[in-house]
Short mmCIF file of C-alpha atoms and ligand atoms in Angstrom, two decimals:
data_model
loop_
_atom_site.label_atom_id
_atom_site.label_comp_id
_atom_site.label_asym_id
_atom_site.label_seq_id
_atom_site.Cartn_x
_atom_site.Cartn_y
_atom_site.Cartn_z
CA MET A 15 -20.88 55.98 8.33
CA SER A 16 -20.88 59.34 10.17
CA GLY A 17 -23.66 60.39 12.54
CA ASN A 18 -25.12 63.91 12.42
CA THR A 19 -22.13 65.45 14.24
CA GLY A 20 -19.68 63.72 11.92
CA TRP A 21 -21.46 65.10 8.84
CA VAL A 22 -21.50 68.60 10.35
CA ASP A 23 -17.71 68.45 10.85
CA ARG A 24 -17.08 67.08 7.36
CA ALA A 25 -19.39 69.69 5.79
CA LYS A 26 -17.50 72.52 7.54
CA ARG A 27 -14.34 71.43 5.78
CA VAL A 28 -15.69 71.13 2.21
CA ILE A 29 -19.13 72.75 1.78
CA ALA A 30 -19.33 76.49 1.04
CA ALA A 31 -21.11 78.29 3.88
CA THR A 32 -23.92 79.79 1.78
CA TYR A 33 -26.75 78.49 4.00
CA GLY A 34 -27.30 78.29 7.73
CA ARG A 35 -28.00 74.55 8.07
CA TYR A 36 -29.50 72.52 10.92
CA PRO A 37 -27.11 69.94 12.40
CA ILE A 38 -29.28 67.14 11.01
CA ALA A 39 -28.29 64.84 8.13
CA PRO A 40 -31.37 63.13 6.68
CA VAL A 41 -30.42 59.79 5.14
CA ARG A 42 -33.79 58.18 4.40
CA GLY A 43 -37.37 59.25 3.77
CA GLU A 44 -40.76 57.62 3.36
CA GLY A 45 -43.93 59.60 2.75
CA CYS A 46 -43.91 62.51 5.20
CA ARG A 47 -41.27 60.92 7.47
CA LEU A 48 -37.50 61.37 7.55
CA TRP A 49 -34.72 59.55 9.41
CA ASP A 50 -31.38 61.17 10.18
CA ALA A 51 -27.87 59.77 10.41
CA ASP A 52 -28.34 59.08 14.15
CA GLY A 53 -31.52 57.08 13.46
CA SER A 54 -33.96 59.74 14.80
CA GLU A 55 -37.33 59.93 13.08
CA TYR A 56 -39.01 63.21 12.02
CA LEU A 57 -42.30 64.38 10.56
CA ASP A 58 -41.01 66.39 7.59
CA PHE A 59 -42.91 69.67 7.61
CA LEU A 60 -40.21 71.38 5.50
CA ALA A 61 -40.68 68.96 2.58
CA GLY A 62 -37.49 70.06 0.79
CA VAL A 63 -38.70 73.68 1.08
CA ALA A 64 -42.22 72.92 -0.03
CA VAL A 65 -41.35 70.93 -3.15
CA ASN A 66 -41.64 67.28 -2.06
CA ASN A 67 -45.38 67.49 -2.40
CA LEU A 68 -45.69 63.78 -3.22
CA GLY A 69 -43.69 62.84 -0.12
CA HIS A 70 -40.44 60.90 -0.01
CA CYS A 71 -39.87 57.85 -2.19
CA HIS A 72 -43.43 57.09 -3.27
CA PRO A 73 -43.16 53.70 -5.06
CA LYS A 74 -44.74 55.08 -8.28
CA VAL A 75 -42.29 58.00 -8.36
CA VAL A 76 -39.36 55.68 -7.66
CA GLU A 77 -40.52 53.35 -10.45
CA ALA A 78 -40.89 56.23 -12.94
CA ILE A 79 -37.37 57.50 -12.14
CA ARG A 80 -35.94 53.96 -12.43
CA GLU A 81 -37.71 53.33 -15.74
CA GLN A 82 -36.47 56.60 -17.24
CA ALA A 83 -32.90 56.09 -15.97
CA GLU A 84 -32.84 52.76 -17.79
CA GLN A 85 -33.91 54.40 -21.08
CA LEU A 86 -32.13 57.75 -21.32
CA ILE A 87 -30.41 59.69 -18.53
CA HIS A 88 -29.99 63.12 -20.09
CA CYS A 89 -30.85 64.72 -23.38
CA SER A 90 -29.94 68.31 -24.19
CA ASN A 91 -32.30 71.01 -25.44
CA PHE A 92 -30.67 70.68 -28.87
CA TYR A 93 -33.12 67.83 -29.50
CA GLN A 94 -36.86 67.25 -29.36
CA ILE A 95 -37.61 65.65 -25.98
CA PRO A 96 -40.82 63.58 -26.07
CA ASN A 97 -41.34 63.46 -22.27
CA GLN A 98 -40.83 67.21 -22.01
CA ILE A 99 -43.32 67.85 -24.83
CA GLU A 100 -45.92 65.57 -23.21
CA LEU A 101 -45.55 67.33 -19.85
CA ALA A 102 -45.81 70.74 -21.54
CA GLU A 103 -49.02 69.61 -23.25
CA ILE A 104 -50.52 68.59 -19.89
CA LEU A 105 -49.47 71.90 -18.30
CA CYS A 106 -50.90 73.93 -21.19
CA GLN A 107 -54.19 72.04 -21.02
CA THR A 108 -54.56 72.30 -17.25
CA ALA A 109 -52.92 75.66 -16.44
CA PHE A 110 -53.38 79.05 -18.09
CA ALA A 111 -50.39 79.46 -20.33
CA GLY A 112 -49.94 78.71 -24.01
CA LYS A 113 -46.27 77.73 -23.81
CA VAL A 114 -43.89 76.35 -21.20
CA PHE A 115 -40.24 77.15 -20.36
CA PHE A 116 -38.61 74.40 -18.28
CA CYS A 117 -35.75 75.28 -15.96
CA ASN A 118 -33.99 74.04 -12.84
CA SER A 119 -34.94 76.46 -10.09
CA GLY A 120 -37.22 79.25 -9.00
CA ALA A 121 -34.46 81.80 -9.50
CA GLU A 122 -33.99 80.70 -13.11
CA ALA A 123 -37.74 80.88 -13.75
CA ASN A 124 -37.77 84.44 -12.42
CA GLU A 125 -34.62 85.38 -14.36
CA ALA A 126 -36.40 84.18 -17.49
CA ALA A 127 -39.55 86.14 -16.61
CA ILE A 128 -37.52 89.33 -16.05
CA LYS A 129 -35.64 88.86 -19.33
CA LEU A 130 -38.85 88.09 -21.23
CA ALA A 131 -40.59 91.16 -19.80
CA ARG A 132 -37.69 93.43 -20.80
CA LYS A 133 -37.33 91.93 -24.26
CA PHE A 134 -41.06 92.00 -24.96
CA SER A 135 -41.30 95.59 -23.79
CA ARG A 136 -38.26 96.71 -25.80
CA GLU A 137 -39.60 95.07 -28.97
CA HIS A 138 -43.20 96.23 -28.57
CA LYS A 139 -43.08 99.44 -26.51
CA GLY A 140 -39.64 100.98 -27.09
CA GLU A 141 -36.27 101.43 -25.33
CA ASN A 142 -37.17 103.12 -22.07
CA ARG A 143 -39.92 100.93 -20.72
CA TYR A 144 -37.98 98.41 -18.65
CA GLU A 145 -38.84 98.96 -14.97
CA ILE A 146 -40.46 96.19 -12.95
CA ILE A 147 -42.41 96.90 -9.78
CA THR A 148 -42.05 94.28 -7.04
CA ALA A 149 -43.16 94.12 -3.41
CA LEU A 150 -41.31 94.90 -0.20
CA GLY A 151 -40.76 91.69 1.75
CA SER A 152 -40.78 89.60 -1.42
CA PHE A 153 -38.28 86.89 -2.29
CA HIS A 154 -37.52 85.95 -5.89
CA GLY A 155 -34.21 84.05 -5.73
CA ARG A 156 -30.46 84.43 -5.25
CA THR A 157 -29.10 85.26 -8.72
CA MET A 158 -28.09 88.87 -9.47
CA ALA A 159 -31.34 89.79 -11.24
CA THR A 160 -33.53 88.07 -8.67
CA ILE A 161 -31.80 89.62 -5.63
CA SER A 162 -32.38 92.93 -7.44
CA ALA A 163 -36.07 92.06 -7.82
CA THR A 164 -36.36 90.89 -4.21
CA GLY A 165 -37.81 93.57 -1.93
CA GLN A 166 -35.40 92.92 0.96
CA GLU A 167 -32.15 94.87 1.43
CA LYS A 168 -30.49 92.04 3.38
CA VAL A 169 -30.18 89.78 0.32
CA ARG A 170 -28.20 92.48 -1.53
CA ILE A 171 -25.57 93.12 1.16
CA GLY A 172 -22.13 92.55 -0.31
CA PHE A 173 -23.35 92.18 -3.91
CA THR A 174 -23.96 95.76 -5.06
CA PRO A 175 -24.22 97.27 -7.60
CA THR A 176 -27.28 95.20 -8.42
CA LEU A 177 -29.37 95.34 -11.57
CA GLU A 178 -31.16 98.66 -12.08
CA GLY A 179 -34.81 98.96 -13.01
CA PHE A 180 -36.73 97.69 -9.97
CA ARG A 181 -39.17 99.72 -7.85
CA TYR A 182 -40.57 98.37 -4.59
CA VAL A 183 -44.00 98.94 -3.04
CA PRO A 184 -45.65 97.64 0.15
CA PHE A 185 -47.29 94.27 -0.53
CA GLY A 186 -51.09 94.43 -0.59
CA ASP A 187 -51.24 98.24 -0.91
CA PHE A 188 -52.98 98.74 -4.25
CA GLU A 189 -52.89 102.56 -4.18
CA ALA A 190 -49.11 102.54 -3.62
CA LEU A 191 -48.69 100.22 -6.58
CA GLU A 192 -50.94 102.30 -8.80
CA LYS A 193 -48.98 105.49 -7.93
CA THR A 194 -45.65 103.85 -8.72
CA VAL A 195 -46.55 102.93 -12.31
CA THR A 196 -44.86 105.35 -14.74
CA SER A 197 -44.20 105.46 -18.47
CA LYS A 198 -41.04 103.43 -17.70
CA THR A 199 -42.90 100.50 -16.11
CA CYS A 200 -43.06 97.29 -18.14
CA ALA A 201 -44.24 94.77 -15.55
CA VAL A 202 -45.47 94.05 -12.04
CA MET A 203 -43.95 91.01 -10.32
CA LEU A 204 -45.59 89.53 -7.21
CA GLU A 205 -45.92 86.41 -5.12
CA PRO A 206 -49.69 85.82 -4.75
CA ILE A 207 -48.95 84.98 -1.10
CA GLN A 208 -45.51 86.02 0.16
CA GLY A 209 -43.58 82.99 1.39
CA GLU A 210 -40.14 83.95 2.72
CA GLY A 211 -41.64 87.28 3.82
CA GLY A 212 -43.63 85.37 6.45
CA VAL A 213 -46.70 83.84 4.73
CA VAL A 214 -48.32 87.20 4.00
CA VAL A 215 -51.78 86.99 2.42
CA PRO A 216 -52.82 90.17 0.56
CA PRO A 217 -56.20 91.83 1.23
CA GLU A 218 -59.24 90.32 -0.51
CA GLY A 219 -59.49 91.57 -4.10
CA TYR A 220 -55.90 92.89 -4.28
CA LEU A 221 -54.70 90.53 -6.99
CA ARG A 222 -57.84 91.08 -9.07
CA LYS A 223 -57.25 94.85 -8.91
CA VAL A 224 -53.60 94.38 -9.89
CA ARG A 225 -54.70 92.26 -12.87
CA THR A 226 -57.10 95.00 -14.00
CA LEU A 227 -54.46 97.72 -13.52
CA CYS A 228 -51.98 95.74 -15.63
CA ASP A 229 -54.60 95.32 -18.37
CA GLN A 230 -55.50 99.02 -18.29
CA ARG A 231 -51.87 100.25 -18.29
CA ASP A 232 -50.67 97.60 -20.73
CA LEU A 233 -48.25 96.02 -18.23
CA LEU A 234 -47.13 92.42 -17.94
CA LEU A 235 -48.07 90.64 -14.71
CA ILE A 236 -45.50 88.14 -13.45
CA LEU A 237 -46.75 85.84 -10.68
CA ASP A 238 -43.97 84.07 -8.80
CA GLU A 239 -45.67 80.85 -7.70
CA VAL A 240 -42.53 79.07 -6.53
CA GLN A 241 -44.04 78.59 -3.07
CA THR A 242 -47.76 78.91 -3.82
C1 PLP B 528 -41.31 82.90 -3.98
C2 PLP B 528 -39.96 82.34 -4.32
N1 PLP B 528 -39.42 82.63 -5.51
C3 PLP B 528 -38.21 82.14 -5.86
C4 PLP B 528 -37.50 81.32 -5.02
C5 PLP B 528 -36.17 80.79 -5.46
O1 PLP B 528 -36.30 79.45 -5.80
P1 PLP B 528 -34.99 78.52 -5.95
O2 PLP B 528 -34.42 78.37 -4.58
O3 PLP B 528 -35.53 77.25 -6.52
O4 PLP B 528 -34.06 79.24 -6.89
C6 PLP B 528 -38.04 80.97 -3.77
C7 PLP B 528 -37.30 80.09 -2.86
O5 PLP B 528 -37.63 79.92 -1.70
C8 PLP B 528 -39.30 81.50 -3.40
O6 PLP B 528 -39.85 81.23 -2.22
#
């Protein structure tokens, strides 16, 4: 077994350098604690970038994964998937939406939202209503459409030309958003609280005003809740 330094050296040889990584190789977790390859213990405030919200290796989660793995490992979307349907029913009953689209990442969810907004607008409002307004400082993912939606130049360096049809406004500035809506706008896309942008909370009432504006101007409102 390698220690942390050993894993860093091995990673350099075979792992694409798409992320700046800490020289720590977690090998075991329990609740909110992690242990690395050198045996050091950590309180895990990162939580897999905010997604391990049940902690590491909770016995009930482990049991559910084990039980499922013994029954059926993978089943494609060509079939009806009972577990997926049951989860969708729970989400529809407890959240706001009428239907659920399952995917593997935040970027894919946002890609789907961008595609849905464009398709809906094309079918219901005509050809030229495809622009989406997003916020400066936002982060929506690392695919081509989502780096285009992201309101930060640095994520686009080296990848231009990006997808056209995005306008950016300062986050939390309702007047700026209102002024940017044109006859070409089909949707507004926002994080309710910006995450990667530095945990930016908008002014009180901002989101309510955005909701009303979208209703009045017949725009779709896409809320990226990947971190919230
Ligand atoms: C607000 C927001 N949207 C989208 C993403 C992209 O999610 P993923 O890394 O799962 O593609 C992130 C990731 O940090 C995010 O914070």
